[in-house]
């Protein structure tokens, strides 16, 4: 099977599986217990936290482990709102549902949506203007990279604008942490989230970053784990696997990212050469995430699910956007916003495991199974 759905999830690395298996065997006791077995588990967690902090250029005390990015978003945003007397939130229509639904569930908060340009990029001048016209305590919640079309937010500029207006900034970095070198200390975002299964780590493991100096009430109540932030006996193996995945990312970043970038360039070139009618969604033709392409073809009378299934039958795992909306015969919001009502939007999201021959096969499948070119 050719796997081109790495924005939905990535295969766990063998190093990650080995580290997790080892942890299940040797560090399985309750990390809160004071005996030697418990302390072995505690050390495994704290070493993992130190590694995550090191890779992300953060302090260990700024890193919290959660069960997913979704959990971190759902639990943290209401806490930020309450602790900082936030009255106003600025976001965009193209955030992940974990952000949008959490924001929509908040009571007595004014939510404003920043304008997007024709490619779906945040209009920074509009963000600045909305913040200027606002005297209330504000939180800005924007994603670093869009999971469907791969647009990248100019994060440093957003931080500058937020600082100028004393707004807090929550950044969903699920599609960039573990793919780009990120220096959280330099970036100066106030809050960030990541998800291990997007960077070849285990599923059900999220990272929450809270810039130091900020105190928050617990996300979950109970036995006071995660320095009283998230109670519940820790997922030791998952945490160790998360750190291992980031360690491997750092070790191989140069080679692997270069390889993926070359694959993307090759795929874009082949799509244009073979299908002059192709159109690219967002900035993915020659910008955005280096591992993602989102494009449309004039395919008539074929539903979204039928496109995914046809690729699947030809041995290619692909999706037309976020996994959360798979199975829904509707175009995603972001593609509608950026390119209107097209009949399809095909997302190719690559990893270091992919090969040039797989792109060739993909082009061949589009030719023969979708475009009837023989
Ligand atoms: N934010 C973005 C941009 C995502 O792509 C995803 C996963 O698809 C999430 C948040 C949710 O992450 P998790 O699977 O850890 O809940």
Coordinates of C-alpha atoms and ligand atoms in Angstrom, one line a residue:
X1 CA 0.0 0.0 0.0
X2 CA 1.2 3.5 -0.8
X3 CA 0.6 5.7 2.2
X4 CA 0.0 9.4 1.3
X5 CA -2.1 10.3 4.3
X6 CA 0.6 11.5 6.8
X7 CA -1.3 14.6 7.8
X8 CA -4.0 12.3 9.3
X9 CA -1.5 10.1 11.1
X10 CA 2.0 8.7 10.6
X11 CA 3.4 5.2 11.2
X12 CA 5.2 4.8 14.5
X13 CA 8.9 4.4 14.1
X14 CA 10.5 1.1 15.0
X15 CA 12.7 3.1 17.6
X16 CA 9.4 4.4 19.1
X17 CA 7.9 0.9 19.3
X18 CA 11.0 -0.5 20.9
X19 CA 11.3 2.3 23.4
X20 CA 7.6 1.8 24.3
X21 CA 7.9 -2.0 24.6
X22 CA 10.9 -1.6 26.8
X23 CA 9.0 0.9 29.0
X24 CA 6.1 -1.6 29.4
X25 CA 8.6 -4.1 30.6
X26 CA 10.8 -2.0 32.9
X27 CA 8.9 1.1 33.9
X28 CA 5.3 0.0 34.4
X29 CA 4.8 0.8 38.1
X30 CA 2.8 3.8 39.3
X31 CA 5.1 6.8 38.9
X32 CA 3.6 8.4 42.0
X33 CA 4.8 5.5 44.2
X34 CA 7.9 6.1 46.2
X35 CA 9.4 2.6 45.9
X36 CA 12.1 1.8 43.4
X37 CA 9.8 0.5 40.8
X38 CA 7.6 3.6 40.9
X39 CA 10.6 5.8 40.8
X40 CA 11.9 4.0 37.7
X41 CA 8.7 5.0 36.0
X42 CA 8.9 8.6 37.3
X43 CA 12.5 8.9 35.9
X44 CA 11.3 7.6 32.5
X45 CA 8.6 10.3 32.4
X46 CA 10.9 13.1 33.5
X47 CA 13.6 12.1 31.1
X48 CA 11.0 12.1 28.4
X49 CA 9.9 15.6 29.4
X50 CA 13.5 16.9 29.4
X51 CA 14.0 15.5 25.9
X52 CA 10.8 17.0 24.6
X53 CA 11.8 20.4 26.1
X54 CA 15.2 20.2 24.7
X55 CA 14.0 19.4 21.1
X56 CA 11.4 22.3 21.3
X57 CA 13.8 24.7 23.1
X58 CA 11.5 25.0 26.0
X59 CA 11.9 24.5 29.8
X60 CA 10.9 21.1 31.2
X61 CA 8.5 23.0 33.5
X62 CA 6.7 24.4 30.5
X63 CA 5.8 20.9 29.1
X64 CA 2.7 18.9 30.0
X65 CA 1.6 15.6 28.6
X66 CA -2.0 15.0 27.7
X67 CA -4.0 12.3 25.9
X68 CA -4.2 14.3 22.6
X69 CA -3.9 17.7 21.2
X70 CA -7.7 17.7 21.2
X71 CA -7.8 17.2 25.0
X72 CA -5.2 19.9 25.6
X73 CA -7.2 22.4 23.4
X74 CA -10.6 21.5 25.0
X75 CA -9.3 21.8 28.6
X76 CA -6.8 24.6 28.3
X77 CA -8.7 27.2 26.4
X78 CA -11.5 27.6 29.0
X79 CA -8.8 27.8 31.7
X80 CA -7.0 30.6 29.9
X81 CA -10.3 32.4 29.4
X82 CA -11.2 32.1 33.1
X83 CA -7.8 32.8 34.5
X84 CA -7.1 35.9 32.3
X85 CA -10.6 37.3 32.3
X86 CA -10.6 37.0 28.5
X87 CA -13.6 38.6 26.9
X88 CA -12.7 38.5 23.3
X89 CA -11.2 35.7 21.1
X90 CA -9.8 36.2 17.6
X91 CA -9.5 33.1 15.4
X92 CA -10.1 32.0 11.8
X93 CA -12.8 30.0 10.1
X94 CA -10.2 27.4 9.0
X95 CA -9.0 26.2 12.4
X96 CA -9.3 22.5 13.4
X97 CA -12.7 21.6 14.8
X98 CA -11.1 21.0 18.2
X99 CA -10.4 24.7 18.4
X100 CA -13.6 25.9 16.6
X101 CA -16.0 23.8 18.7
X102 CA -14.2 24.6 21.9
X103 CA -14.4 28.3 21.2
X104 CA -18.1 28.0 20.2
X105 CA -18.9 26.3 23.5
X106 CA -17.6 29.2 25.6
X107 CA -20.3 31.4 27.2
X108 CA -20.2 35.2 27.2
X109 CA -17.2 35.5 24.9
X110 CA -17.1 37.6 21.8
X111 CA -15.6 35.6 18.9
X112 CA -14.2 37.4 15.9
X113 CA -12.9 35.8 12.7
X114 CA -9.8 37.3 11.0
X115 CA -10.1 37.8 7.3
X116 CA -8.3 35.3 5.0
X117 CA -6.9 36.3 1.5
X118 CA -7.7 34.4 -1.7
X119 CA -5.2 31.7 -0.8
X120 CA -6.6 31.2 2.7
X121 CA -3.8 33.1 4.4
X122 CA -4.5 35.1 7.5
X123 CA -4.6 38.9 6.6
X124 CA -2.2 40.2 9.2
X125 CA -3.3 43.8 8.7
X126 CA -6.8 42.8 9.5
X127 CA -5.6 41.0 12.7
X128 CA -3.8 44.1 13.7
X129 CA -6.8 46.3 13.0
X130 CA -9.2 44.0 14.9
X131 CA -6.8 44.0 17.9
X132 CA -6.4 47.9 17.7
X133 CA -10.2 48.3 17.8
X134 CA -10.5 46.2 20.9
X135 CA -9.9 47.3 24.4
X136 CA -11.0 44.1 26.0
X137 CA -8.6 41.3 27.2
X138 CA -8.1 39.1 24.1
X139 CA -6.9 35.7 23.2
X140 CA -5.7 35.0 19.6
X141 CA -6.1 31.3 18.6
X142 CA -4.5 30.5 15.2
X143 CA -2.9 27.3 13.8
X144 CA 0.7 27.3 12.6
X145 CA -0.1 25.1 9.6
X146 CA -3.4 24.2 8.1
X147 CA -4.0 20.4 8.1
X148 CA -5.9 20.4 4.8
X149 CA -4.2 22.8 2.5
X150 CA -0.9 23.2 4.3
X151 CA -0.8 27.0 4.5
X152 CA 1.8 28.2 7.0
X153 CA 1.1 31.1 9.4
X154 CA 3.9 33.7 9.7
X155 CA 4.0 32.9 13.3
X156 CA 6.7 35.5 14.3
X157 CA 4.7 38.3 12.9
X158 CA 1.6 37.1 14.6
X159 CA 3.5 37.0 17.9
X160 CA 4.7 40.6 17.3
X161 CA 1.1 41.8 16.6
X162 CA -0.2 40.0 19.7
X163 CA 2.5 41.5 21.9
X164 CA 1.8 45.0 20.5
X165 CA -1.8 44.7 21.7
X166 CA -1.1 42.7 24.9
X167 CA -3.1 39.8 23.5
X168 CA -2.3 36.2 24.5
X169 CA -1.5 33.8 21.6
X170 CA -2.6 30.1 21.5
X171 CA -1.0 28.3 18.6
X172 CA -2.1 24.9 17.3
X173 CA 1.2 23.5 16.1
X174 CA 0.0 19.9 15.5
X175 CA 1.1 20.0 11.8
X176 CA 4.5 21.6 12.4
X177 CA 6.0 20.3 15.7
X178 CA 8.0 17.2 14.7
X179 CA 8.2 18.4 11.1
X180 CA 10.0 21.7 11.5
X181 CA 12.7 22.8 13.9
X182 CA 10.8 24.9 16.5
X183 CA 12.3 27.1 19.1
X184 CA 9.5 27.9 21.5
X185 CA 11.7 30.2 23.6
X186 CA 12.5 32.4 20.7
X187 CA 9.0 32.2 19.2
X188 CA 7.4 33.5 22.4
X189 CA 4.0 32.0 21.8
X190 CA 2.1 31.8 25.1
X191 CA 0.5 28.4 24.5
X192 CA 1.1 25.6 22.0
X193 CA -0.1 22.1 21.4
X194 CA 1.3 19.1 19.5
X195 CA 0.3 15.5 18.8
X196 CA 2.7 12.6 18.8
X197 CA 0.9 10.5 16.2
X198 CA 1.6 13.3 13.6
X199 CA 5.4 12.8 13.9
X200 CA 5.7 9.0 14.0
X201 CA 5.0 8.7 17.7
X202 CA 2.1 6.9 19.4
X203 CA -1.6 7.8 19.2
X204 CA -3.3 9.2 22.2
X205 CA -0.4 11.4 23.3
X206 CA -0.5 15.2 23.2
X207 CA 1.9 17.9 24.3
X208 CA 0.8 21.1 25.9
X209 CA 3.3 24.0 26.2
X210 CA 2.6 26.8 28.6
X211 CA 5.1 29.6 28.6
X212 CA 6.5 30.0 32.1
X213 CA 5.3 32.7 34.4
X214 CA 1.7 31.7 33.9
X215 CA -0.2 29.8 36.6
X216 CA -3.3 27.8 35.8
X217 CA -5.8 25.7 37.7
X218 CA -5.8 22.0 36.9
X219 CA -7.0 20.6 33.6
X220 CA -8.2 17.5 35.3
X221 CA -8.8 17.0 39.0
X222 CA -7.6 14.0 41.0
X223 CA -4.2 12.7 42.2
X224 CA -2.3 15.9 41.1
X225 CA -0.1 14.3 38.4
X226 CA 1.7 16.5 35.8
X227 CA 2.5 19.0 38.6
X228 CA -1.1 19.3 39.5
X229 CA -2.1 20.2 36.0
X230 CA -3.5 16.9 34.7
X231 CA -4.5 14.3 37.2
X232 CA -4.6 10.6 36.2
X233 CA -1.9 8.0 36.3
X234 CA 0.5 8.8 33.4
X235 CA 0.7 6.9 30.1
X236 CA 4.4 6.2 30.7
X237 CA 5.0 4.2 27.5
X238 CA 3.2 6.8 25.4
X239 CA 5.1 9.6 26.9
X240 CA 8.4 7.8 26.4
X241 CA 7.4 7.1 22.7
X242 CA 6.5 10.7 22.2
X243 CA 10.0 11.8 23.3
X244 CA 11.6 9.1 21.3
X245 CA 9.8 10.2 18.1
X246 CA 11.0 13.8 18.7
X247 CA 14.5 12.7 19.3
X248 CA 14.5 10.7 16.0
X249 CA 13.0 13.7 14.2
X250 CA 15.8 15.9 15.4
X251 CA 18.5 13.3 14.5
X252 CA 17.2 12.9 10.9
X253 CA 15.7 16.3 10.2
X254 CA 18.0 17.5 7.5
X255 CA 18.0 14.4 5.3
X256 CA 14.4 13.5 5.8
X257 CA 12.9 17.0 5.3
X258 CA 15.1 17.4 2.1
X259 CA 13.9 14.1 0.8
X260 CA 10.2 15.0 1.4
X261 CA 10.6 18.4 -0.1
X262 CA 12.1 16.8 -3.3
X263 CA 9.1 14.4 -3.4
X264 CA 6.7 17.3 -3.2
X265 CA 8.4 19.2 -5.9
X266 CA 8.5 16.1 -8.2
X267 CA 4.8 15.4 -7.5
X268 CA 3.7 19.0 -8.3
X269 CA 5.8 18.9 -11.5
X270 CA 4.3 15.6 -12.6
X271 CA 0.7 16.8 -11.8
X272 CA 1.2 19.9 -14.0
X273 CA 2.9 18.0 -16.8
X274 CA 0.3 15.3 -17.0
X275 CA -2.9 17.3 -16.1
X276 CA -2.7 20.8 -17.4
X277 CA -6.2 21.4 -15.8
X278 CA -4.9 20.8 -12.3
X279 CA -5.4 23.6 -9.8
X280 CA -3.7 23.8 -6.4
X281 CA -5.6 24.8 -3.3
X282 CA -4.1 27.4 -0.9
X283 CA -0.3 27.9 -1.2
X284 CA 0.6 24.3 -1.6
X285 CA 1.9 24.5 -5.2
X286 CA 5.1 26.2 -4.2
X287 CA 4.8 27.1 -0.5
X288 CA 3.2 25.9 2.7
X289 CA 4.0 22.7 4.5
X290 CA 6.9 20.9 2.7
X291 CA 5.1 17.6 3.0
X292 CA 1.6 18.5 1.7
X293 CA 0.0 19.2 -1.6
X294 CA -3.7 19.9 -2.0
X295 CA -5.1 20.0 -5.6
X296 CA -8.3 19.7 -7.6
X297 CA -9.0 18.0 -10.9
X298 CA -12.1 18.4 -13.1
X299 CA -13.5 15.0 -12.2
X300 CA -17.2 14.8 -13.1
X301 CA -20.0 12.9 -11.3
X302 CA -17.9 11.3 -8.6
X303 CA -18.4 11.7 -4.9
X304 CA -15.7 12.4 -2.4
X305 CA -16.0 8.9 -0.9
X306 CA -15.9 7.3 -4.3
X307 CA -12.6 9.2 -5.0
X308 CA -11.0 7.9 -1.8
X309 CA -12.3 4.4 -2.4
X310 CA -11.0 4.3 -6.0
X311 CA -7.5 5.3 -4.8
X312 CA -7.8 2.7 -2.0
X313 CA -8.7 0.0 -4.5
X314 CA -5.6 1.0 -6.6
X315 CA -3.5 0.6 -3.5
X316 CA -3.1 4.3 -2.5
X317 CA -4.2 5.6 0.9
X318 CA -5.1 9.2 0.5
X319 CA -7.7 11.6 1.8
X320 CA -9.5 14.6 0.6
X321 CA -8.8 16.6 3.7
X322 CA -9.1 16.2 7.4
X323 CA -9.7 12.7 8.7
X324 CA -12.4 14.2 10.9
X325 CA -14.5 14.9 7.8
X326 CA -13.8 11.7 5.9
X327 CA -17.0 10.0 5.0
X328 CA -18.8 13.3 4.7
X329 CA -19.7 13.9 1.1
X330 CA -19.0 17.6 1.3
X331 CA -16.1 19.8 0.5
X332 CA -14.1 21.0 3.5
X333 CA -14.7 24.6 4.8
X334 CA -11.2 25.7 3.9
X335 CA -11.3 24.5 0.3
X336 CA -14.7 26.2 -0.1
X337 CA -13.3 29.4 1.4
X338 CA -10.2 29.3 -0.8
X339 CA -11.4 28.0 -4.1
X340 CA -15.2 27.9 -4.1
X341 CA -17.4 24.9 -4.8
X342 CA -15.0 22.6 -6.5
X343 CA -16.0 19.0 -6.9
X344 CA -13.0 17.6 -5.2
X345 CA -9.8 18.5 -3.3
X346 CA -7.1 15.7 -3.1
X347 CA -4.6 15.9 -0.3
X348 CA -1.2 14.2 -0.7
X349 CA 0.7 14.3 2.6
X350 CA 4.1 12.7 2.5
X351 CA 6.6 11.2 4.9
X352 CA 10.3 10.3 4.7
X353 CA 9.2 6.7 3.9
X354 CA 7.7 7.7 0.6
X355 CA 9.6 7.2 -2.7
X356 CA 9.7 8.7 -6.2
X357 CA 8.3 5.5 -7.7
X358 CA 5.2 5.9 -5.5
X359 CA 4.5 9.3 -7.0
X360 CA 4.9 7.8 -10.5
X361 CA 2.3 5.1 -9.6
X362 CA 0.0 7.8 -8.1
X363 CA 0.1 9.8 -11.4
X364 CA -0.5 6.6 -13.4
X365 CA -3.6 5.8 -11.2
X366 CA -5.0 9.3 -11.8
X367 CA -4.4 9.0 -15.5
X368 CA -6.0 5.5 -15.9
X369 CA -8.6 5.4 -13.2
X370 CA -9.8 9.0 -13.0
X371 CA -9.0 10.8 -16.3
X372 CA -9.3 7.9 -18.7
X373 CA -6.0 8.6 -20.3
X374 CA -4.2 5.5 -21.5
Ligands
LIG1 N1 -5.1 20.3 15.3 C1 -4.7 19.9 14.0 C2 -4.2 21.0 13.1 C3 -4.8 18.6 13.6 O1 -4.4 18.3 12.3 C4 -5.3 17.6 14.5 C5 -5.4 16.2 14.1 O2 -5.9 15.9 13.0 C6 -5.6 18.1 15.8 C7 -5.5 19.4 16.1 C8 -6.1 17.1 16.8 O3 -5.0 16.3 17.3 P1 -5.2 14.9 18.1 O4 -5.4 13.8 17.1 O5 -4.0 14.7 18.9 O6 -6.4 15.1 18.9

